[in-house]
Short mmCIF file of C-alpha atoms in Angstrom, two decimals:
data_model
loop_
_atom_site.label_atom_id
_atom_site.label_comp_id
_atom_site.label_asym_id
_atom_site.label_seq_id
_atom_site.Cartn_x
_atom_site.Cartn_y
_atom_site.Cartn_z
CA UNK A 24 0.00 0.00 0.00
CA UNK A 25 1.39 3.33 -0.96
CA UNK A 26 1.62 6.05 1.60
CA UNK A 27 1.27 9.78 0.74
CA UNK A 28 4.59 11.63 0.79
CA UNK A 29 4.43 14.31 3.45
CA UNK A 30 4.62 17.79 1.88
CA UNK A 31 6.86 20.48 3.31
CA UNK A 32 4.79 22.81 5.47
CA UNK A 33 5.18 26.62 5.34
CA UNK A 34 6.40 28.34 8.48
CA UNK A 35 3.24 30.46 8.73
CA UNK A 36 0.31 29.40 10.88
CA UNK A 37 -2.41 27.85 8.78
CA UNK A 38 -6.09 28.62 8.72
CA UNK A 39 -7.53 25.28 7.71
CA UNK A 40 -10.30 26.92 5.70
CA UNK A 41 -8.42 29.72 3.92
CA UNK A 42 -4.73 28.86 3.75
CA UNK A 43 -1.85 30.79 5.32
CA UNK A 44 -3.28 33.53 7.58
CA UNK A 45 -0.45 36.10 7.21
CA UNK A 46 -0.60 36.16 3.37
CA UNK A 47 -4.36 36.65 3.39
CA UNK A 48 -4.02 39.52 5.85
CA UNK A 49 -1.51 41.25 3.55
CA UNK A 50 -3.94 41.04 0.63
CA UNK A 51 -6.73 42.49 2.72
CA UNK A 52 -4.54 45.34 3.89
CA UNK A 53 -3.45 46.16 0.35
CA UNK A 54 -7.00 46.16 -0.95
CA UNK A 55 -8.24 48.31 1.91
CA UNK A 56 -5.41 50.82 1.44
CA UNK A 57 -6.10 51.01 -2.28
CA UNK A 58 -9.81 51.63 -1.73
CA UNK A 59 -9.21 54.26 0.95
CA UNK A 60 -6.65 56.13 -1.14
CA UNK A 61 -8.85 56.06 -4.23
CA UNK A 62 -11.80 57.38 -2.21
CA UNK A 63 -9.65 60.17 -0.76
CA UNK A 64 -8.48 61.26 -4.18
CA UNK A 65 -12.02 61.12 -5.56
CA UNK A 66 -13.42 63.07 -2.60
CA UNK A 67 -10.77 65.77 -2.93
CA UNK A 68 -11.49 66.13 -6.63
CA UNK A 69 -15.25 66.21 -5.99
CA UNK A 70 -14.91 68.96 -3.40
CA UNK A 71 -12.64 70.94 -5.68
CA UNK A 72 -15.18 70.60 -8.46
CA UNK A 73 -17.98 71.79 -6.19
CA UNK A 74 -15.93 74.78 -5.18
CA UNK A 75 -15.20 75.72 -8.74
CA UNK A 76 -18.81 75.41 -9.90
CA UNK A 77 -20.24 78.78 -10.82
CA UNK A 78 -16.90 80.50 -10.47
CA UNK A 79 -14.80 82.01 -13.19
CA UNK A 80 -12.23 79.99 -15.05
CA UNK A 81 -8.79 81.34 -14.23
CA UNK A 82 -5.84 80.85 -16.48
CA UNK A 83 -2.33 82.10 -15.95
CA UNK A 84 -0.97 80.89 -19.26
CA UNK A 85 -0.99 84.39 -20.79
CA UNK A 86 0.43 86.15 -17.74
CA UNK A 87 3.56 88.11 -18.50
CA UNK A 88 3.01 88.19 -22.25
CA UNK A 89 2.70 91.53 -24.04
CA UNK A 90 -0.91 92.40 -24.74
CA UNK A 91 -1.35 92.46 -28.54
CA UNK A 92 -2.08 95.89 -29.90
CA UNK A 93 -5.21 96.27 -31.99
CA UNK A 94 -7.05 98.82 -34.10
CA UNK A 95 -10.82 98.52 -33.67
CA UNK A 96 -13.71 100.83 -34.43
CA UNK A 97 -15.81 102.08 -31.57
CA UNK A 98 -19.60 102.38 -31.81
CA UNK A 99 -19.29 105.85 -33.34
CA UNK A 100 -16.92 104.63 -36.06
CA UNK A 101 -13.73 106.07 -34.60
CA UNK A 102 -10.65 103.81 -34.66
CA UNK A 103 -9.17 103.02 -31.25
CA UNK A 104 -5.83 101.34 -30.56
CA UNK A 105 -4.76 99.61 -27.33
CA UNK A 106 -1.54 101.60 -27.65
CA UNK A 107 -3.62 104.79 -27.26
CA UNK A 108 -3.68 103.88 -23.55
CA UNK A 109 0.02 103.21 -23.17
CA UNK A 110 1.18 103.76 -19.61
CA UNK A 111 -2.23 102.91 -18.11
CA UNK A 112 -3.39 99.73 -16.47
CA UNK A 113 -6.16 98.37 -18.69
CA UNK A 114 -9.14 96.08 -18.07
CA UNK A 115 -10.00 94.64 -21.49
CA UNK A 116 -13.46 93.06 -21.41
CA UNK A 117 -14.90 90.91 -24.20
CA UNK A 118 -18.69 90.84 -23.90
CA UNK A 119 -21.96 90.69 -25.89
CA UNK A 120 -25.51 91.97 -25.53
CA UNK A 121 -26.80 88.37 -25.43
CA UNK A 122 -24.60 87.49 -22.44
CA UNK A 123 -26.42 87.86 -19.06
CA UNK A 124 -23.29 87.39 -16.91
CA UNK A 125 -21.65 90.20 -18.92
CA UNK A 126 -24.55 92.48 -18.10
CA UNK A 127 -24.04 91.69 -14.41
CA UNK A 128 -20.43 92.84 -14.27
CA UNK A 129 -20.54 95.88 -16.60
CA UNK A 130 -21.99 98.15 -13.86
CA UNK A 131 -19.05 97.13 -11.66
CA UNK A 132 -16.67 98.20 -14.42
CA UNK A 133 -18.49 101.52 -14.63
CA UNK A 134 -18.00 102.09 -10.89
CA UNK A 135 -14.36 100.97 -10.99
CA UNK A 136 -13.61 103.22 -13.97
CA UNK A 137 -15.00 106.09 -11.90
CA UNK A 138 -13.00 105.03 -8.85
CA UNK A 139 -9.59 104.38 -10.42
CA UNK A 140 -9.68 106.35 -13.65
CA UNK A 141 -7.70 109.25 -12.19
CA UNK A 142 -5.00 106.83 -11.05
CA UNK A 143 -4.10 105.65 -14.53
CA UNK A 144 -6.68 102.89 -15.02
CA UNK A 145 -8.82 102.34 -18.11
CA UNK A 146 -11.64 99.93 -18.92
CA UNK A 147 -12.15 99.01 -22.57
CA UNK A 148 -15.16 96.96 -23.65
CA UNK A 149 -15.06 94.89 -26.84
CA UNK A 150 -18.46 93.79 -28.07
CA UNK A 151 -18.44 90.46 -29.90
CA UNK A 152 -22.02 90.87 -31.17
CA UNK A 153 -22.08 89.65 -34.76
CA UNK A 154 -25.65 90.54 -35.62
CA UNK A 155 -26.23 93.76 -33.69
CA UNK A 156 -25.70 97.13 -35.32
CA UNK A 157 -23.31 99.59 -33.65
CA UNK A 158 -26.25 101.84 -32.71
CA UNK A 159 -27.93 98.91 -30.96
CA UNK A 160 -24.75 98.08 -29.06
CA UNK A 161 -24.34 101.72 -28.11
CA UNK A 162 -27.95 101.90 -26.90
CA UNK A 163 -27.45 98.77 -24.82
CA UNK A 164 -24.25 100.17 -23.29
CA UNK A 165 -25.96 103.48 -22.56
CA UNK A 166 -28.68 101.74 -20.53
CA UNK A 167 -25.92 100.39 -18.30
CA UNK A 168 -24.25 103.79 -17.94
CA UNK A 169 -21.04 102.67 -19.66
CA UNK A 170 -18.39 105.38 -19.24
CA UNK A 171 -15.57 103.79 -21.20
CA UNK A 172 -14.86 102.98 -24.85
CA UNK A 173 -16.98 100.27 -26.44
CA UNK A 174 -15.26 98.75 -29.44
CA UNK A 175 -16.49 96.35 -32.12
CA UNK A 176 -14.65 93.05 -32.19
CA UNK A 177 -13.34 91.19 -35.19
CA UNK A 178 -11.91 87.75 -35.87
CA UNK A 179 -8.36 89.08 -35.78
CA UNK A 180 -8.38 90.55 -32.28
CA UNK A 181 -10.15 87.51 -30.84
CA UNK A 182 -7.57 85.25 -32.40
CA UNK A 183 -4.71 87.41 -31.14
CA UNK A 184 -6.08 87.16 -27.64
CA UNK A 185 -6.05 83.38 -27.76
CA UNK A 186 -9.54 82.83 -29.07
CA UNK A 187 -12.57 84.01 -27.12
CA UNK A 188 -14.45 80.79 -26.42
CA UNK A 189 -16.88 82.12 -23.87
CA UNK A 190 -18.07 85.39 -22.43
CA UNK A 191 -17.27 87.35 -20.49
CA UNK A 192 -13.52 87.04 -20.94
CA UNK A 193 -11.48 89.77 -19.29
CA UNK A 194 -7.80 90.58 -19.54
CA UNK A 195 -5.99 92.69 -16.95
CA UNK A 196 -3.05 94.51 -18.54
CA UNK A 197 -0.33 96.27 -16.58
CA UNK A 198 0.98 99.73 -17.30
CA UNK A 199 3.99 98.14 -18.95
CA UNK A 200 1.68 96.58 -21.55
CA UNK A 201 2.00 93.03 -20.24
CA UNK A 202 -0.95 90.82 -19.38
CA UNK A 203 -1.36 90.28 -15.66
CA UNK A 204 -4.19 87.79 -15.82
CA UNK A 205 -7.08 86.51 -17.91
CA UNK A 206 -10.43 85.55 -16.40
CA UNK A 207 -13.00 83.58 -18.36
CA UNK A 208 -16.52 83.78 -17.01
CA UNK A 209 -18.12 85.96 -14.38
CA UNK A 210 -15.86 86.73 -11.45
CA UNK A 211 -16.94 88.36 -8.21
CA UNK A 212 -16.58 92.10 -7.67
CA UNK A 213 -13.83 91.39 -5.15
CA UNK A 214 -11.84 89.34 -7.64
CA UNK A 215 -12.24 92.02 -10.30
CA UNK A 216 -10.95 94.72 -7.95
CA UNK A 217 -8.08 92.51 -6.80
CA UNK A 218 -6.99 92.07 -10.41
CA UNK A 219 -7.20 95.80 -11.04
CA UNK A 220 -4.96 96.39 -8.03
CA UNK A 221 -2.58 93.73 -9.34
CA UNK A 222 -2.48 95.37 -12.78
CA UNK A 223 -1.81 98.78 -11.27
CA UNK A 224 0.63 97.45 -8.66
CA UNK A 225 2.64 95.48 -11.20
CA UNK A 226 3.50 98.65 -13.01
CA UNK A 227 4.54 100.33 -9.78
CA UNK A 228 6.69 97.31 -8.89
CA UNK A 229 8.38 97.60 -12.27
CA UNK A 230 9.05 101.27 -11.68
CA UNK A 231 10.50 100.53 -8.22
CA UNK A 232 12.72 97.80 -9.66
CA UNK A 233 13.91 100.23 -12.28
CA UNK A 234 14.68 102.91 -9.64
CA UNK A 235 16.57 100.39 -7.50
CA UNK A 236 18.83 99.60 -10.42
CA UNK B 9 6.65 38.95 -3.85
CA UNK B 10 2.90 38.75 -4.23
CA UNK B 11 2.53 41.47 -1.64
CA UNK B 12 4.82 43.78 -3.58
CA UNK B 13 2.96 43.11 -6.80
CA UNK B 14 -0.35 43.78 -5.09
CA UNK B 15 0.98 47.00 -3.58
CA UNK B 16 2.25 48.11 -6.99
CA UNK B 17 -1.16 47.41 -8.52
CA UNK B 18 -2.87 49.36 -5.74
CA UNK B 19 -0.59 52.37 -6.16
CA UNK B 20 -1.06 52.27 -9.93
CA UNK B 21 -4.83 52.19 -9.49
CA UNK B 22 -4.68 55.19 -7.16
CA UNK B 23 -2.47 57.07 -9.58
CA UNK B 24 -4.83 56.39 -12.47
CA UNK B 25 -7.78 57.51 -10.39
CA UNK B 26 -5.93 60.68 -9.43
CA UNK B 27 -5.01 61.40 -13.04
CA UNK B 28 -8.59 60.91 -14.17
CA UNK B 29 -9.79 63.36 -11.57
CA UNK B 30 -7.00 65.77 -12.49
CA UNK B 31 -8.39 65.78 -16.02
CA UNK B 32 -11.77 66.67 -14.56
CA UNK B 33 -10.18 69.57 -12.69
CA UNK B 34 -8.23 70.78 -15.68
CA UNK B 35 -11.29 70.61 -17.91
CA UNK B 36 -13.63 72.19 -15.38
CA UNK B 37 -15.12 75.25 -17.04
CA UNK B 38 -13.49 74.32 -20.36
CA UNK B 39 -16.27 71.92 -21.41
CA UNK B 40 -18.16 73.28 -24.40
CA UNK B 41 -21.94 73.05 -24.51
CA UNK B 42 -23.80 71.17 -27.21
CA UNK B 43 -27.34 70.47 -28.29
CA UNK B 44 -27.86 67.24 -30.18
CA UNK B 45 -30.86 66.02 -32.13
CA UNK B 46 -32.13 62.50 -31.50
CA UNK B 47 -32.98 60.32 -34.52
CA UNK B 48 -36.45 61.12 -35.87
CA UNK B 49 -38.75 58.27 -36.97
CA UNK B 50 -39.97 58.42 -40.58
CA UNK B 51 -43.02 60.61 -40.87
CA UNK B 52 -45.83 58.97 -42.82
CA UNK B 53 -48.07 61.33 -44.79
CA UNK B 54 -50.74 60.92 -47.42
CA UNK B 55 -50.92 63.43 -50.25
CA UNK B 56 -53.08 66.31 -49.21
CA UNK B 57 -53.27 65.25 -45.55
CA UNK B 58 -50.88 66.55 -42.91
CA UNK B 59 -48.70 64.33 -40.76
CA UNK B 60 -46.90 65.19 -37.52
CA UNK B 61 -43.20 65.34 -36.76
CA UNK B 62 -41.44 65.55 -33.44
CA UNK B 63 -37.75 66.22 -32.97
CA UNK B 64 -36.23 65.57 -29.56
CA UNK B 65 -33.20 67.64 -28.63
CA UNK B 66 -30.80 67.17 -25.76
CA UNK B 67 -28.87 69.97 -24.05
CA UNK B 68 -25.56 68.78 -22.64
CA UNK B 69 -25.40 68.47 -18.88
CA UNK B 70 -24.46 71.59 -16.92
CA UNK B 71 -25.74 74.01 -19.56
CA UNK B 72 -28.98 75.70 -20.49
CA UNK B 73 -30.17 77.44 -23.64
CA UNK B 74 -32.69 80.21 -24.07
CA UNK B 75 -36.20 79.03 -24.82
CA UNK B 76 -37.98 80.05 -27.99
CA UNK B 77 -39.43 82.98 -26.01
CA UNK B 78 -36.60 84.45 -23.90
CA UNK B 79 -37.37 87.29 -21.54
CA UNK B 80 -35.19 89.88 -23.27
CA UNK B 81 -35.02 91.00 -26.88
CA UNK B 82 -31.23 90.84 -26.62
CA UNK B 83 -31.20 87.12 -25.87
CA UNK B 84 -30.87 84.65 -28.75
CA UNK B 85 -34.01 82.48 -28.93
CA UNK B 86 -33.85 78.77 -29.73
CA UNK B 87 -35.32 78.41 -33.18
CA UNK B 88 -35.77 75.57 -35.66
CA UNK B 89 -35.46 76.37 -39.35
CA UNK B 90 -36.42 73.63 -41.82
CA UNK B 91 -35.84 73.64 -45.59
CA UNK B 92 -38.20 71.03 -47.02
CA UNK B 93 -37.88 69.80 -50.60
CA UNK B 94 -40.35 70.77 -53.29
CA UNK B 95 -43.89 69.43 -52.73
CA UNK B 96 -43.33 69.16 -48.99
CA UNK B 97 -44.57 71.89 -46.65
CA UNK B 98 -43.73 72.35 -42.98
CA UNK B 99 -46.21 74.18 -40.80
CA UNK B 100 -47.20 74.92 -37.21
CA UNK B 101 -43.74 74.45 -35.69
CA UNK B 102 -44.28 74.59 -31.95
CA UNK B 103 -41.85 74.78 -29.05
CA UNK B 104 -42.26 73.73 -25.45
CA UNK B 105 -42.63 76.32 -22.73
CA UNK B 106 -39.27 76.97 -21.12
CA UNK B 107 -38.60 76.88 -17.39
CA UNK B 108 -38.02 80.09 -15.46
CA UNK B 109 -34.72 79.70 -13.66
CA UNK B 110 -32.72 82.00 -11.41
CA UNK B 111 -28.96 82.27 -11.70
CA UNK B 112 -26.30 83.79 -9.48
CA UNK B 113 -25.49 86.41 -12.12
CA UNK B 114 -29.05 87.74 -12.12
CA UNK B 115 -30.77 90.05 -9.68
CA UNK B 116 -32.84 88.54 -6.85
CA UNK B 117 -36.15 88.92 -8.70
CA UNK B 118 -34.83 88.05 -12.14
CA UNK B 119 -34.96 84.79 -14.05
CA UNK B 120 -34.34 83.43 -17.53
CA UNK B 121 -36.72 81.25 -19.52
CA UNK B 122 -34.61 78.31 -20.60
CA UNK B 123 -34.44 74.74 -21.85
CA UNK B 124 -32.19 72.22 -20.22
CA UNK B 125 -31.99 68.46 -20.57
CA UNK B 126 -34.38 67.14 -23.24
CA UNK B 127 -37.02 69.11 -25.08
CA UNK B 128 -39.21 68.45 -28.13
CA UNK B 129 -40.02 70.66 -31.09
CA UNK B 130 -42.96 69.47 -33.16
CA UNK B 131 -44.93 70.47 -36.20
CA UNK B 132 -46.90 69.35 -39.22
CA UNK B 133 -45.75 68.01 -42.56
CA UNK B 134 -47.92 68.25 -45.66
CA UNK B 135 -47.30 66.72 -49.07
CA UNK B 136 -48.91 68.45 -52.03
CA UNK B 137 -51.39 66.58 -54.21
CA UNK B 138 -48.86 66.35 -57.00
CA UNK B 139 -46.08 64.96 -54.82
CA UNK B 140 -44.81 61.64 -56.14
CA UNK B 141 -45.07 58.79 -53.65
CA UNK B 142 -41.75 58.04 -52.02
CA UNK B 143 -39.35 59.23 -49.38
CA UNK B 144 -38.36 62.86 -49.06
CA UNK B 145 -35.65 64.18 -46.74
CA UNK B 146 -36.17 67.40 -44.81
CA UNK B 147 -33.03 69.24 -43.66
CA UNK B 148 -32.72 72.11 -41.24
CA UNK B 149 -30.88 73.62 -38.30
CA UNK B 150 -31.64 74.45 -34.70
CA UNK B 151 -30.10 77.75 -33.60
CA UNK B 152 -29.34 78.07 -29.90
CA UNK B 153 -27.18 79.99 -27.47
CA UNK B 154 -25.95 78.22 -24.33
CA UNK B 155 -24.66 79.32 -20.94
CA UNK B 156 -23.69 77.73 -17.68
CA UNK B 157 -23.69 79.35 -14.24
CA UNK B 158 -20.90 81.81 -15.01
CA UNK B 159 -20.30 82.14 -18.74
CA UNK B 160 -22.05 82.17 -22.08
CA UNK B 161 -21.06 80.70 -25.40
CA UNK B 162 -21.63 82.15 -28.87
CA UNK B 163 -24.77 81.10 -30.74
CA UNK B 164 -24.45 77.82 -32.60
CA UNK B 165 -26.43 75.69 -35.02
CA UNK B 166 -27.19 71.98 -34.81
CA UNK B 167 -28.07 70.19 -38.07
CA UNK B 168 -31.37 68.36 -38.19
CA UNK B 169 -32.90 66.01 -40.74
CA UNK B 170 -35.76 63.55 -41.01
CA UNK B 171 -37.49 61.50 -43.71
CA UNK B 172 -41.05 61.85 -44.90
CA UNK B 173 -42.75 58.95 -46.68
CA UNK B 174 -45.46 60.16 -49.01
CA UNK B 175 -48.22 57.74 -49.97
CA UNK B 176 -51.03 58.13 -52.47
CA UNK B 177 -54.36 59.13 -51.12
CA UNK B 178 -56.62 56.05 -50.77
CA UNK B 179 -59.54 55.89 -53.24
CA UNK B 180 -63.05 56.65 -51.84
CA UNK B 181 -65.04 55.45 -54.86
CA UNK B 182 -68.34 53.90 -53.75
CA UNK B 183 -68.62 50.24 -54.65
CA UNK B 184 -71.92 49.29 -56.14
CA UNK B 185 -73.28 45.84 -55.61
CA UNK B 186 -74.03 43.81 -58.73
CA UNK B 187 -77.73 43.66 -59.64
CA UNK B 188 -79.62 41.07 -57.61
CA UNK B 189 -81.83 38.45 -59.20
CA UNK B 190 -85.47 39.05 -58.25
CA UNK B 191 -85.97 35.34 -58.02
CA UNK B 192 -84.86 34.20 -54.61
CA UNK B 193 -84.93 30.51 -54.07
#
């Protein structure tokens, strides 16, 4: 009669139902860690997404680049260049009459133009309305009390400013002619004013750096 | 060894999950809205008698479009424009009522009349009496202008098309019974 050859036993204690206990525990730990980490990453991303909902899209990719000069007609037919405002901090706002968020922030721009205009700050509005006549755009702007130039956009200027995919899109340009920031979508009044300060302060910082040298 | 492999797999899974969510973060606010038209069943019409068409549209999640009757003359209304072939007439295009919705960029007592999710535009199709029986294709576009909670996108057009099968009108000639024999057996 043959007898079974005894098999070498592992050093680990054995659970008769599930095999070596230590190995199983390692697998469980690994799986639990993986699930917990994945949930943490997902939760962080979800919270970040919730926080960003309804807020403006910020992009710093154009910061520091010279703002492209342009020659656009205003609603009265006069040609206006960005370089006409050389030495001023500029808020360049792309908007349209069909854009409700644009209509929300234009009154803020009116107030801020009043508040900072004497300190070397200028708002410029660029209407991207394709179908509206200049007189209609002017009438719309007048109802909002616009106290700054309203220019008529074209394909060229939108392309030079990286493509205007959505409105409002606002560029903050320092006194040195370089872009400080670009904001796509409606930002809060506080964020707008912060960016104006940054645009004005950047120019002062440049002047101080120049004086130090 | 198995433990190390399992740990490597777990870390890889976490990294992939993190990267996927990073894409969500990077693309947040960069997603473009769209309105798509669902396939339209063939519309059956008889010459001289109108048939009905319905086109279901879907607004991409997170966006809304103005209804056909927005609250301001400056807003771009959603509008369907159809160019039927000769002998086919489109009439009575009707739009659903939009929903009045408030948004953070509006005043406290303001709202917009909008479509979001799915909505249906319907109307009537008529084939003229001289239309040849067969299938005709109607093409058109839906114009819309979409926004989310903080930004608006330029007006766009979505192409639309559906088929119309025209059949002959059925004959209504009265059938006369053959003469009956007076001799009933």
